[in-house]
mmCIF file of C-alpha atoms and ligand atoms in Angstrom:
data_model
loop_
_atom_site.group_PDB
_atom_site.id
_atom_site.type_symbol
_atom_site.label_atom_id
_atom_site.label_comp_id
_atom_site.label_asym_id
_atom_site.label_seq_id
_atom_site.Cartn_x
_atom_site.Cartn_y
_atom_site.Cartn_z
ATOM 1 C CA UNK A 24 104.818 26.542 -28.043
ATOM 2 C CA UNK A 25 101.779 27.185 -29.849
ATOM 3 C CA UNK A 26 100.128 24.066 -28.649
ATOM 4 C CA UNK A 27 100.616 24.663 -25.074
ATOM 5 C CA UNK A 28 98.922 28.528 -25.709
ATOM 6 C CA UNK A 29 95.912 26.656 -26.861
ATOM 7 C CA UNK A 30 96.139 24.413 -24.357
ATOM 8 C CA UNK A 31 96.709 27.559 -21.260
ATOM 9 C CA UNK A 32 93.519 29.371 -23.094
ATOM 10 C CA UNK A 33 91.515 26.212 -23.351
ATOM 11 C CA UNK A 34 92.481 25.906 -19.390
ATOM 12 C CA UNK A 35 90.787 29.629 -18.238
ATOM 13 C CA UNK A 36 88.231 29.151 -20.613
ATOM 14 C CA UNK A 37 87.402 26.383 -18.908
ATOM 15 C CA UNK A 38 88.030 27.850 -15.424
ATOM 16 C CA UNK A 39 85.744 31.075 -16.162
ATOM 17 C CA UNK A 40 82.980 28.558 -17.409
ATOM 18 C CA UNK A 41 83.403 27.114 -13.709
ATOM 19 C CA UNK A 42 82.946 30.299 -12.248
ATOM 20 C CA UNK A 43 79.834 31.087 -14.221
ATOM 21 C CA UNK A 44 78.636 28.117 -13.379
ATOM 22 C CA UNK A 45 79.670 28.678 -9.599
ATOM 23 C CA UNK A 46 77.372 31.747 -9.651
ATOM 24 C CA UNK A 47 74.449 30.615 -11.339
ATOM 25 C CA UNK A 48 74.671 27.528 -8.681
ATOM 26 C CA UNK A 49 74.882 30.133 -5.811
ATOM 27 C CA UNK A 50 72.171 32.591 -7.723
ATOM 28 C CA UNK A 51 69.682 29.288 -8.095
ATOM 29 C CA UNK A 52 70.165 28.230 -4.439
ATOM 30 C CA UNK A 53 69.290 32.011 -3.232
ATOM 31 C CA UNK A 54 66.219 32.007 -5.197
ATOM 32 C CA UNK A 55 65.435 28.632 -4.081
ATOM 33 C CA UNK A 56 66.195 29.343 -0.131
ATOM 34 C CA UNK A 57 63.684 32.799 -0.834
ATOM 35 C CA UNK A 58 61.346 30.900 -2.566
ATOM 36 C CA UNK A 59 60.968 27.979 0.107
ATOM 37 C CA UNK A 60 60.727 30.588 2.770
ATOM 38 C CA UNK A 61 57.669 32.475 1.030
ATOM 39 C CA UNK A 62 55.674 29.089 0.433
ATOM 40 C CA UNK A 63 53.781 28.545 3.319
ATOM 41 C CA UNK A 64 53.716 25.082 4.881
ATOM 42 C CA UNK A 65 50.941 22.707 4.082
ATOM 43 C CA UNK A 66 50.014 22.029 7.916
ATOM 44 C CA UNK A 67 46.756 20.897 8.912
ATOM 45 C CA UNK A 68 45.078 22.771 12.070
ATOM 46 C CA UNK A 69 43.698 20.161 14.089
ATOM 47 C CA UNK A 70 41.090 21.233 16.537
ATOM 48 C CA UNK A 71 41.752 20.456 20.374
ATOM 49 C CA UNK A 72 39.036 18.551 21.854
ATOM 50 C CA UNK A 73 37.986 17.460 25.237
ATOM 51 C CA UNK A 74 37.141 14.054 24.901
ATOM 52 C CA UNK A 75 36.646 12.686 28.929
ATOM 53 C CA UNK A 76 38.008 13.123 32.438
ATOM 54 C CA UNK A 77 40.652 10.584 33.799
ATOM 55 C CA UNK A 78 38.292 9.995 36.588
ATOM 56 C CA UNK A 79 35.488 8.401 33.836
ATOM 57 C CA UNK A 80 37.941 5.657 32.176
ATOM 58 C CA UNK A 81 38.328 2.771 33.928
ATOM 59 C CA UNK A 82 41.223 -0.215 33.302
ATOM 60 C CA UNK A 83 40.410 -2.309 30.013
ATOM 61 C CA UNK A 84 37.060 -0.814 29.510
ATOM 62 C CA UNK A 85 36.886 1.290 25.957
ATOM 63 C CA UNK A 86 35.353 4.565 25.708
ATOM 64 C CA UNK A 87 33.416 5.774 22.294
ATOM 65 C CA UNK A 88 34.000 8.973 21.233
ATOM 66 C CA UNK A 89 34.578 11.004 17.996
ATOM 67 C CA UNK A 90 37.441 12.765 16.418
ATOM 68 C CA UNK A 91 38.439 15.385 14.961
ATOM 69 C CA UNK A 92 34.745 15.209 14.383
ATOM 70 C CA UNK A 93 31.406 13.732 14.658
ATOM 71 C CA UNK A 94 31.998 11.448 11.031
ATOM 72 C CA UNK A 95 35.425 10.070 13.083
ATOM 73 C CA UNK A 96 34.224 7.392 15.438
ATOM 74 C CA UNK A 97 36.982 6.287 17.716
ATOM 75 C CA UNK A 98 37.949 4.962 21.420
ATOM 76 C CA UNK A 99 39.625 6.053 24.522
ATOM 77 C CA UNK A 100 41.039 2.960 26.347
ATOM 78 C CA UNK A 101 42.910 2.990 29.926
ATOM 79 C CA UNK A 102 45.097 0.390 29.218
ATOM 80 C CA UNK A 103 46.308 -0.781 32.828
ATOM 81 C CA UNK A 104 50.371 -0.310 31.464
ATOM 82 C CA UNK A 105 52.724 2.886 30.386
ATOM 83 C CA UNK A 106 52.522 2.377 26.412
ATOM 84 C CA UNK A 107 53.982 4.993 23.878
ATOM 85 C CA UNK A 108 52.112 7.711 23.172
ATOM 86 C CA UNK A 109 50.133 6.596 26.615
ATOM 87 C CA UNK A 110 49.370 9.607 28.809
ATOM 88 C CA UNK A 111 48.054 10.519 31.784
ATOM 89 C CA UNK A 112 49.602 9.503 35.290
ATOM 90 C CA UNK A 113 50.058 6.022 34.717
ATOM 91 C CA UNK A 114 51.070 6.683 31.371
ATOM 92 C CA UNK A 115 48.560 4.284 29.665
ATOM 93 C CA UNK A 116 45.660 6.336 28.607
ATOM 94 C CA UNK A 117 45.810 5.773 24.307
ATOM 95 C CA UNK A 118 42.977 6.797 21.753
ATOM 96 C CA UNK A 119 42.399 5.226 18.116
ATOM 97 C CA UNK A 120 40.032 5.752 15.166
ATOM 98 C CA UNK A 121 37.929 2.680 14.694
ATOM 99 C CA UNK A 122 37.659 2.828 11.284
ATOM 100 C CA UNK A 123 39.605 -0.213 10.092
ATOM 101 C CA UNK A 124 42.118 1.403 7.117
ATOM 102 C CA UNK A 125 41.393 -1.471 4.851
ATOM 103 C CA UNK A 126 37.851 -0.756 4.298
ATOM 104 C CA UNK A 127 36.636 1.300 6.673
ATOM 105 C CA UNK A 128 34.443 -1.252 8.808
ATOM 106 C CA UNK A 129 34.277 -0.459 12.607
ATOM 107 C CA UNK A 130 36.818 -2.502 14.849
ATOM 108 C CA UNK A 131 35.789 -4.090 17.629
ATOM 109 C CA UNK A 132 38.134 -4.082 20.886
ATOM 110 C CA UNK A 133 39.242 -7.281 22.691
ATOM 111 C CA UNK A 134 39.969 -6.732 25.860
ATOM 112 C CA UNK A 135 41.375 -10.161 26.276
ATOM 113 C CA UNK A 136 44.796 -8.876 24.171
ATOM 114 C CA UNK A 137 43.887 -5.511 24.299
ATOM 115 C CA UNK A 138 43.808 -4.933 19.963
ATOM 116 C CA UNK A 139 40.828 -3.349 17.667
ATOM 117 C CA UNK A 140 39.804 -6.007 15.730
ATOM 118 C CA UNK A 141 37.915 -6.368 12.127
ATOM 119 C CA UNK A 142 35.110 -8.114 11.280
ATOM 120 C CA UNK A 143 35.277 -7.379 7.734
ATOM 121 C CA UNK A 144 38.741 -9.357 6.368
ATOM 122 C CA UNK A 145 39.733 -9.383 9.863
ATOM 123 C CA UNK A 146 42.570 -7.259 10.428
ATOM 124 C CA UNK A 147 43.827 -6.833 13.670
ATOM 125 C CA UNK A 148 45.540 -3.767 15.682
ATOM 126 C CA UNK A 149 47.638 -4.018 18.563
ATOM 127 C CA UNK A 150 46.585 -0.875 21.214
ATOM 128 C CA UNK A 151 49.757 -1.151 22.966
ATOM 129 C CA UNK A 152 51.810 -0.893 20.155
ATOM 130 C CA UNK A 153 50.277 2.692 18.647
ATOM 131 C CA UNK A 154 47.911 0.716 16.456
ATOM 132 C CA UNK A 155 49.855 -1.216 14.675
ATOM 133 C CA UNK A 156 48.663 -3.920 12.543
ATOM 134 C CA UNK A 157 49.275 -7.123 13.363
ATOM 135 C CA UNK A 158 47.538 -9.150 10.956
ATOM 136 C CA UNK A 159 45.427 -8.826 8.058
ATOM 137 C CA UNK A 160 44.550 -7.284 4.722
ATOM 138 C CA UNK A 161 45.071 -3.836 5.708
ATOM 139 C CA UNK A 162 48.380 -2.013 4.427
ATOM 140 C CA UNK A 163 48.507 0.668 7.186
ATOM 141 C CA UNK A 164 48.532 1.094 11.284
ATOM 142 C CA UNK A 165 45.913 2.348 12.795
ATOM 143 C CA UNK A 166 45.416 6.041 13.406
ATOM 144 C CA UNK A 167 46.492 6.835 16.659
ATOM 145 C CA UNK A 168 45.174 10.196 18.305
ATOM 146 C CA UNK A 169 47.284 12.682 20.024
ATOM 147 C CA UNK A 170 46.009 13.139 23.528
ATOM 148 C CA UNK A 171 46.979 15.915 26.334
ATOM 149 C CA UNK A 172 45.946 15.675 30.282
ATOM 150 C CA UNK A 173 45.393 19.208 31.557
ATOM 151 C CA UNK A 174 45.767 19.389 35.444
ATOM 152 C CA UNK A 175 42.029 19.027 36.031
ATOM 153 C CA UNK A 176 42.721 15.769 34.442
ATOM 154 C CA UNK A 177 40.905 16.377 31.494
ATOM 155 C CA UNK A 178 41.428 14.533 28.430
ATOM 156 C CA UNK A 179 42.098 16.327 25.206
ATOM 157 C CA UNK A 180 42.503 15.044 21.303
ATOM 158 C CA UNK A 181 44.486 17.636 19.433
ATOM 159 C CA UNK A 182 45.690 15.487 16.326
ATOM 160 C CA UNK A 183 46.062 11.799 14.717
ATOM 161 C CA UNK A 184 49.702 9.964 13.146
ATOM 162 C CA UNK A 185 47.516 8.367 10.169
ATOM 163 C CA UNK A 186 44.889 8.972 7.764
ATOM 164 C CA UNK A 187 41.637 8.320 8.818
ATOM 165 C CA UNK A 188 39.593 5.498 6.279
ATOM 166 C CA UNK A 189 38.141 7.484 3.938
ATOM 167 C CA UNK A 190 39.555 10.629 3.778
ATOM 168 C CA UNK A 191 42.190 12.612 1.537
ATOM 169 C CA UNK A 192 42.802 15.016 4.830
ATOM 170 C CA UNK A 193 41.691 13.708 8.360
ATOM 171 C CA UNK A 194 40.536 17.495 9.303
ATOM 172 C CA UNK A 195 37.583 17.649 6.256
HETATM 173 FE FE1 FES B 217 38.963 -4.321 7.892
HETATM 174 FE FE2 FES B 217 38.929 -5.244 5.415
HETATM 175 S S1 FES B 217 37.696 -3.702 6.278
HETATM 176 S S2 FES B 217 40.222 -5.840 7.061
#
């Protein structure tokens, strides 16, 4: 009789530990949930910039230009085909850094198999694939830059999916 006393006391001891513990899980989680809410996120605020018209590209033939700023060298290419992340009517209008992510020499496009190529340790990139690499010593795709067509047809950069060679943020 005694032994199953001990044994019933041992039980709600055990069951009010449980519901201590319950709390303090629910109290933790609270503070958690407020505490996520107040950090603010660690978002990067790309600037939106015009880089050409549709009407200046023409099929195959790369255009230079810069971004999210003048240290960012980069191409706009017309591909010819729809390709993700392709925009503009046809769907095939893709810009990349040129910095190759292995060590940061400038790629050279060939138009022959439409990829950014490296002259450096020769890593290659493939344009209609988003920039990925396809062969070589670096150990990341290319950074691919988010475009926008406005209805004047104006071409506009307003982010990049990678981080550009050489830098711990791509907006400096
Ligand atoms: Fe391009 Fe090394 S710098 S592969």
């Amino acid at each position: 009789m005694k032994c199953h006393r001990l044994v019933d006391a041992g039980r709600r001891q055990f069951l009010r530990g449980g519901g201590v513990a319950a709390v303090g899980a629910a109290a933790a989680a609270t503070v958690g949930a407020q505490a996520e809410a107040a950090t603010p996120l660690a978002r990067v605020a790309y600037p939106a910039t015009r880089l050409a018209n549709i009407a200046d590209l023409a099929v195959n033939e790369p255009m230079d230009i810069a971004y999210p700023d003048a240290g960012s060298p980069g191409v706009l290419i017309k591909l010819g085909t729809a390709v993700p992340g392709g925009v503009g009517p046809d769907g095939d209008v893709v810009a990349y850094s040129v910095l190759c992510p292995h060590k940061g020499w400038q790629l050279q496009y060939n138009a022959a198999d439409r990829t950014l190529n490296c002259p450096g340790h020769w890593s290659r990139f493939d344009c209609e694939a988003g920039g990925l690499q396809v062969f070589g010593h670096a150990t990341q795709n290319l950074p691919q830059f988010t475009l926008r067509v406005d209805e004047t047809g104006d071409i506009h950069a307003d982010g990049a999916d990678e981080l550009i060679y050489g830098r711990l943020s791509n907006v400096l």
